[in-house]
Coordinates of C-alpha atoms in Angstrom, one line a residue:
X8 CA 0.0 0.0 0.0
X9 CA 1.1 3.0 -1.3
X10 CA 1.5 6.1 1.5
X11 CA 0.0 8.9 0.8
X12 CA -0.8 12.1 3.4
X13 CA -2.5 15.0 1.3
X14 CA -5.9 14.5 -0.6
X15 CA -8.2 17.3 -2.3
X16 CA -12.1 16.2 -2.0
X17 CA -15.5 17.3 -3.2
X18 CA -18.6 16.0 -1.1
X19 CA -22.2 16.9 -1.4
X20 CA -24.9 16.4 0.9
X21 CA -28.0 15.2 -0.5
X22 CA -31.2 17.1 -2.0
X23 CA -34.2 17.5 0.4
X24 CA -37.1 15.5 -1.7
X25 CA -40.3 17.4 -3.0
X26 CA -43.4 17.3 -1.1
X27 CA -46.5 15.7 -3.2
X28 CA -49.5 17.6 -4.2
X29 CA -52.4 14.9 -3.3
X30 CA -56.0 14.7 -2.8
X31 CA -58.3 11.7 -0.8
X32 CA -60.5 10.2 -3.5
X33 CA -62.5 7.9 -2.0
X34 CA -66.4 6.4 -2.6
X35 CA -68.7 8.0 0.0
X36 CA -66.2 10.4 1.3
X37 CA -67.4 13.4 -0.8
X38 CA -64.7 15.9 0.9
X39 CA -61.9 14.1 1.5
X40 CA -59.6 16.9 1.6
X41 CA -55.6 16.9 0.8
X42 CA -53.2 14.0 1.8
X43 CA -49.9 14.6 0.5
X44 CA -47.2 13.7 2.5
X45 CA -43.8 15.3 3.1
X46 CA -40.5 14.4 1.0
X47 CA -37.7 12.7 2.5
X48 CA -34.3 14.5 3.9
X49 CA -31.1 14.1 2.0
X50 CA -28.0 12.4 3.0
X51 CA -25.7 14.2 5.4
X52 CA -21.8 13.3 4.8
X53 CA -19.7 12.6 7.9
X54 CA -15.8 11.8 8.1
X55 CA -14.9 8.9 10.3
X56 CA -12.0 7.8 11.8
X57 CA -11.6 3.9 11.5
X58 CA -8.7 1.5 12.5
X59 CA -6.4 0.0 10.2
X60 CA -5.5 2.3 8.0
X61 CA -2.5 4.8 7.6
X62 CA -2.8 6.5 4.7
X63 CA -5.0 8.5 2.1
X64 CA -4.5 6.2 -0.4
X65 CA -8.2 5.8 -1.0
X66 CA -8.9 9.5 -1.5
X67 CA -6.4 9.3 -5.1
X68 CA -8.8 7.3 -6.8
X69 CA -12.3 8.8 -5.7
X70 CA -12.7 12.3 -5.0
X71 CA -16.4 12.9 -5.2
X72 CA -18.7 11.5 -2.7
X73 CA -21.9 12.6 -2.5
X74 CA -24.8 11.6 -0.1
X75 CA -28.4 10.5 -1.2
X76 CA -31.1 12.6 -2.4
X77 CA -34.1 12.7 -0.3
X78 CA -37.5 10.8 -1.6
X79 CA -40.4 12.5 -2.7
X80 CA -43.3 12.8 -0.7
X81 CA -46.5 10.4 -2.1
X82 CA -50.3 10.6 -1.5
X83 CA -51.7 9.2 1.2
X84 CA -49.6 11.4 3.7
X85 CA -46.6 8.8 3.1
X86 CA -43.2 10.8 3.4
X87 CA -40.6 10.0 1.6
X88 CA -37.5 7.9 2.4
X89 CA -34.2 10.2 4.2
X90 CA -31.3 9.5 1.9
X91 CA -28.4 7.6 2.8
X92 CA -25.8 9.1 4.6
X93 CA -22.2 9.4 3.2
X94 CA -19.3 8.3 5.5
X95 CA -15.0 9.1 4.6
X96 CA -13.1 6.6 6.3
X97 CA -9.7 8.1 7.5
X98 CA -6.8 7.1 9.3
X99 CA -6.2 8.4 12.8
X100 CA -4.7 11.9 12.8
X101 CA -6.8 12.9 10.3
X102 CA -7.2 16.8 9.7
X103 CA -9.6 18.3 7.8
X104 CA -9.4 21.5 6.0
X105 CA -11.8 24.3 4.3
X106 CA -10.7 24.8 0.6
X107 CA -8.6 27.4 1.4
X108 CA -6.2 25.3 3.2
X109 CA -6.0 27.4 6.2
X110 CA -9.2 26.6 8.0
X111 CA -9.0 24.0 10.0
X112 CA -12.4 22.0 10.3
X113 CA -11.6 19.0 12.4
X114 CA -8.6 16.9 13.7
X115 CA -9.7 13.3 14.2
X116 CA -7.2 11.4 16.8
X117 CA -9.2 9.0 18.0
X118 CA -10.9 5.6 16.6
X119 CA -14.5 6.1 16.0
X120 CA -14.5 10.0 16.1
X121 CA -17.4 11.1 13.4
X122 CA -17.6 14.5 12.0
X123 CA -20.8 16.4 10.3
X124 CA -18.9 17.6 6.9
X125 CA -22.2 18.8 5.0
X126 CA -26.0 18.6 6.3
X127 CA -28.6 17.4 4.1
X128 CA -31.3 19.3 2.5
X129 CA -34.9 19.0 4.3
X130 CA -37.5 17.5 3.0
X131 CA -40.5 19.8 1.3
X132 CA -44.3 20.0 2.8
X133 CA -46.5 18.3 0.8
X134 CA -49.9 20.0 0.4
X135 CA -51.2 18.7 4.0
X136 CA -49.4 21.2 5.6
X137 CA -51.0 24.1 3.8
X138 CA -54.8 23.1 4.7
X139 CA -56.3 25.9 6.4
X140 CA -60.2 26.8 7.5
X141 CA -60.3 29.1 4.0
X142 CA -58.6 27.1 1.6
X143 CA -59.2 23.7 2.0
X144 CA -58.0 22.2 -0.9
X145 CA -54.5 23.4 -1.4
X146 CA -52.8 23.1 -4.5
X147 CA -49.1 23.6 -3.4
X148 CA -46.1 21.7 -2.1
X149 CA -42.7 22.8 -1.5
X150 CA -39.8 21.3 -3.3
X151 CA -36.7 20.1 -0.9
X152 CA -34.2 21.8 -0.2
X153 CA -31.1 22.0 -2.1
X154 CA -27.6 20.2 -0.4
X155 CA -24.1 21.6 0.8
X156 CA -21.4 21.1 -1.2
X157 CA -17.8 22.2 -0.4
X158 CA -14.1 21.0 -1.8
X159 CA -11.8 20.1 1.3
X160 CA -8.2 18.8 2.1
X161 CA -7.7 16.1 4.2
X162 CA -4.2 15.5 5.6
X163 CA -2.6 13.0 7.5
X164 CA -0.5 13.4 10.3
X165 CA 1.0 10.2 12.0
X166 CA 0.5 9.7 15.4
X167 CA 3.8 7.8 17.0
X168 CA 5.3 8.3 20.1
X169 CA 8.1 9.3 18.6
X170 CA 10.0 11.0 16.0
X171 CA 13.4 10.4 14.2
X172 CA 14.7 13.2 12.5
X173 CA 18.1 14.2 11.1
X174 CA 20.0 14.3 7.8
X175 CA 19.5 12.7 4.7
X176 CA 21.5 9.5 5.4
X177 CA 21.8 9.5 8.9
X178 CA 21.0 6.1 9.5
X179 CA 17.1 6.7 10.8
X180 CA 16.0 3.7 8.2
X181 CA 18.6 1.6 9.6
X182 CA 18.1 2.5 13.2
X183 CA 14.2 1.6 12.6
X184 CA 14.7 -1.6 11.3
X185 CA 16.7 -2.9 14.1
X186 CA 14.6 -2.0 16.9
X187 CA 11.0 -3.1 15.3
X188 CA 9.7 -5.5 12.4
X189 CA 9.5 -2.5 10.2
X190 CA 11.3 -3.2 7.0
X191 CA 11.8 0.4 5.4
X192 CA 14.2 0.7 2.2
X193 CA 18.1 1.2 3.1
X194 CA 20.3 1.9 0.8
X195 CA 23.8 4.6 0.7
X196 CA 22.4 7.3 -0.8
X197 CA 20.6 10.0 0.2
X198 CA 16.6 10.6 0.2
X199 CA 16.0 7.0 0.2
X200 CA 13.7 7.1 2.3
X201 CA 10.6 9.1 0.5
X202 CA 7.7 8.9 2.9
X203 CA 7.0 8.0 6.7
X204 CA 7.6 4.9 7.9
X205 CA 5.9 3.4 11.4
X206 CA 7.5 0.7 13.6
X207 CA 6.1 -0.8 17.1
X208 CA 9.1 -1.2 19.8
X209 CA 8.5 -4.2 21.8
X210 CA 10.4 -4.4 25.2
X211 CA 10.4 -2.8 28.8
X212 CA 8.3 0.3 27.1
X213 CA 6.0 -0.5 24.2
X214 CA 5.7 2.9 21.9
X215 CA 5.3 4.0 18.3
X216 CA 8.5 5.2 16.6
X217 CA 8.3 7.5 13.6
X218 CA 10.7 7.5 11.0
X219 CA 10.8 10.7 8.8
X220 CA 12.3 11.5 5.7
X221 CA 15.9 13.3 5.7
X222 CA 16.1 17.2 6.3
X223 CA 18.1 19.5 4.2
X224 CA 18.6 23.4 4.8
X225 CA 16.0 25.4 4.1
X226 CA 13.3 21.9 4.0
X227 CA 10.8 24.6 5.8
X228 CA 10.2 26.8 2.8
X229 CA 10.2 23.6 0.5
X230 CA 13.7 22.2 0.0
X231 CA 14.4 18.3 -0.5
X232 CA 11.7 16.1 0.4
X233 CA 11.2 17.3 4.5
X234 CA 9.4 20.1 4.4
X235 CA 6.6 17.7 3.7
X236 CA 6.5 15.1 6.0
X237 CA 7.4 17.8 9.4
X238 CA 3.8 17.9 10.1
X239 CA 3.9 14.5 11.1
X240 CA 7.1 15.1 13.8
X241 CA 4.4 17.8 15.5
X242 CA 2.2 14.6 16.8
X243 CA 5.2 12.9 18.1
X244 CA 5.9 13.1 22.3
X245 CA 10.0 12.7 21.8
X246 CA 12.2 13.4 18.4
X247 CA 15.1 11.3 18.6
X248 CA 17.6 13.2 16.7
X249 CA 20.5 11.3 15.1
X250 CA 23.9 12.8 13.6
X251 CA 26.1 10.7 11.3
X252 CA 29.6 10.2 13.0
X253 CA 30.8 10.1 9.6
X254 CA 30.4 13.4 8.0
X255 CA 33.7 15.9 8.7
X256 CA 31.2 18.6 10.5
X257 CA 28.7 16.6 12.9
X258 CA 28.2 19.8 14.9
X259 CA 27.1 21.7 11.9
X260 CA 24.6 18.5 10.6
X261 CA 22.9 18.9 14.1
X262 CA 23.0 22.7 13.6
X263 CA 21.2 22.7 10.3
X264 CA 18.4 20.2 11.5
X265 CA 17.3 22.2 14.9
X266 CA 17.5 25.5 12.7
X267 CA 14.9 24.1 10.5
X268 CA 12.7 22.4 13.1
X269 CA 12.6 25.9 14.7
X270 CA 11.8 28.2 11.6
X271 CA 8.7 25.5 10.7
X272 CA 7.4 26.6 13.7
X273 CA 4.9 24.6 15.6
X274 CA 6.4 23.8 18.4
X275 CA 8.9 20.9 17.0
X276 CA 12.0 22.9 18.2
X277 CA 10.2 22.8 22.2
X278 CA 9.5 19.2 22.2
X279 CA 12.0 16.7 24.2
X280 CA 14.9 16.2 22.3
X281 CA 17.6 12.7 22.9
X282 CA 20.6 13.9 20.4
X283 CA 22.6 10.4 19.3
X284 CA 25.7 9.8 17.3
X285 CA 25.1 7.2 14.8
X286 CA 27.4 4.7 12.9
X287 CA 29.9 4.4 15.6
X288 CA 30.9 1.2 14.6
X289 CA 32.3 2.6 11.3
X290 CA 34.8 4.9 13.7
X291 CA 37.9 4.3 15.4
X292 CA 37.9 5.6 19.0
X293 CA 40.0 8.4 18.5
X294 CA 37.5 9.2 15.8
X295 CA 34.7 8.5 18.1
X296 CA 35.7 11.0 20.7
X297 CA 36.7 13.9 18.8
X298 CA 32.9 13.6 17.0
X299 CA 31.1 13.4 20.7
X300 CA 33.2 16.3 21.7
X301 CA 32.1 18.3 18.8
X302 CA 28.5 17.5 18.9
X303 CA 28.2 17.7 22.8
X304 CA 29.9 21.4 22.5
X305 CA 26.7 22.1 20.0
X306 CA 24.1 20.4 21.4
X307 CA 25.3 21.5 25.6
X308 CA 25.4 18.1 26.9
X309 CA 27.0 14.8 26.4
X310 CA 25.3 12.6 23.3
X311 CA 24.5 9.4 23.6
X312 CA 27.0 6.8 20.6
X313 CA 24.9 4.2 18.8
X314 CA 25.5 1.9 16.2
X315 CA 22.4 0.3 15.0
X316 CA 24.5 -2.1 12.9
X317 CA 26.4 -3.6 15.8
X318 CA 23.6 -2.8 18.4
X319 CA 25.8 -1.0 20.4
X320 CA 24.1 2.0 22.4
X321 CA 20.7 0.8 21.2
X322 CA 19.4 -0.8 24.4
X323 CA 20.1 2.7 26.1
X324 CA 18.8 5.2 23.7
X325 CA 15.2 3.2 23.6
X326 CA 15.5 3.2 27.4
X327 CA 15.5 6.9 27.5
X328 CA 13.2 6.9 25.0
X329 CA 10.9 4.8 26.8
X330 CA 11.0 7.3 29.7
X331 CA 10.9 10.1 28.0
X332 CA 7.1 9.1 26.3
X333 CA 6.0 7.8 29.7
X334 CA 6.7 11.3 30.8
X335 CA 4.8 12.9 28.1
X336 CA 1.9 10.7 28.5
X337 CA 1.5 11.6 32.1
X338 CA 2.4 15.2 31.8
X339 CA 2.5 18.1 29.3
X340 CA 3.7 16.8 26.4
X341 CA 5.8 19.8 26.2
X342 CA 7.6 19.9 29.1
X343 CA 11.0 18.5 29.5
X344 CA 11.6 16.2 32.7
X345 CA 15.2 17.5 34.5
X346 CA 15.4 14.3 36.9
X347 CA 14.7 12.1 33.9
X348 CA 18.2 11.2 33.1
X349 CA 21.7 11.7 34.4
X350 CA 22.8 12.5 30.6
X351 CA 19.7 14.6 29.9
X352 CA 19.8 18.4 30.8
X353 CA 16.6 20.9 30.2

């Protein structure tokens, strides 16, 4: 299943049905006066948030959904059937958005949340309802009345506990696949990984663990492939934030990624932050320190050295990790713990 986190739709509540112009004709009943019954309400639409799904794939191939019209109202004061309702199954962490983009209309984060989107029309009176002493045989019904119709955005934000970002070949993919059954692409160049991918951590602390495509400078006014996929870090309780050992300037690679976490805005650069220096295992130790040193004096405390290849470091960083989102789940998900880690410094 292909991912996909941005969809453009059209809906359309249903038409009210016409109300029936009717008489009683019936032998020995000489003034049986009007009888026609009310038509039947349209089709609301509603949005619904279901389980088992993670993407807007759906929303690529139908775009248009529209709801039942009403049925007309029939003699014999019979109303007419209410048209069917129509329901948009989304993923959780589902936003929904006016046309213009901006307006935000609902933000579905739990299973079984259901939104009104457009009402239907109501139904028309049929003549019944115009009887009166003076005019007792009406000739006039109402026709229903018309349905909404609006164009909205729907876009996806992943809900994970948390979030890895960092450079384009940092080793987020890799890092992933070792500590859950997710199996994203890997390979040694950069952008490989081109949308989200979701793993489930299994151990002393069970959590979600995003991983997020590499940013670039400048990713927050469209660079690279980032700029697109930060909404879905804003969700997450914890970014992990992982620097390549490799590279000549790891300071400056950490540098680059908080600048643009900050200038998207939304509180990314506020959230808890664990900073980690990855592929270790491809440096000697003399290597090895002079990177820490250089990325502790950037980030203000000491980092902690993983290698997801060899495992080393692993077993500690998803233990902080683990902490850290039993934090945010208790508290505001914003704050940042000081007694949660000897290592860790507000």
């Amino acid at each position: 299943m292909k991912f996909l986190d941005q969809a453009k739709v059209y809906i359309r509540s249903g038409d009210g049905g016409a109300g029936a112009v009717s008489f009683r004709r019936e032998k020995f009943i000489e003034f049986g006066g009007p009888n026609g019954g009310d038509g039947g309400r349209g089709g609301d639409v509603w949005a619904e948030c279901v389980d088992g799904l993670n993407t807007l794939i759906d929303y690529r191939f139908q775009q248009h959904f529209k709801a039942a019209k009403g049925g007309h109202g029939m003699g014999k004061d019979r109303t007419g059937a209410g048209g069917e309702d129509a329901v948009l199954k989304v993923p959780v962490g589902t936003q929904i958005y006016d046309e213009d983009s901006e307006t935000l209309l609902a933000d579905l984060t739990e299973v079984g949340q259901r939104v009104l989107l457009a009402r239907g029309g109501n139904g028309g009176f049929g003549n019944t309802h115009f009887k009166t002493s003076t005019n007792r045989a009406p000739r006039r019904a109402n026709p229903g009345a018309p349905g909404q119709e609006h164009w909205l955005w729907l876009r996806l934000k992943l809900i994970a506990d948390a979030g890895l970002v960092g450079l384009p070949n940092a080793g987020k993919s890799t890092f992933l696949a070792a500590v859950s059954a997710a199996k994203p692409k890997i390979a040694d160049y950069p952008f490989t990984t081109l949308h989200p991918n979701l793993g489930v951590v299994v151990g002393g602390h069970d959590f979600v663990l995003a991983d997020i495509p590499g940013l670039i400078e400048g990713a927050h006014e469209g660079a690279g492939i980032g700029d697109r996929f930060l909404g879905h870090v804003e969700r997450c309780g914890v970014l992990l934030h992982l620097v390549d050992g490799t590279q000549d300037d790891p300071a400056g690679a950490y540098r680059t990624v908080r600048e643009e976490l900050k200038a998207y805005g939304y509180g990314l650069a506020e959230k808890p932050e664990i900073v980690a220096l990855s592929k270790v295992d491809a440096l000697s130790d003399e290597e090895r320190e002079t990177a820490a040193a250089a990325l502790a004096e950037a980030v203000g405390r000491k980092p902690s050295v993983v290698s997801a290849v060899s495992g080393e470091g692993v077993p500690e960083v998803l233990r902080l990790l683990g902490r850290q989102i039993g934090v945010t789940k208790t508290v505001d998900p914003n704050a940042i713990p000081a007694e949660l880690d000897e290592t860790w410094q507000p």
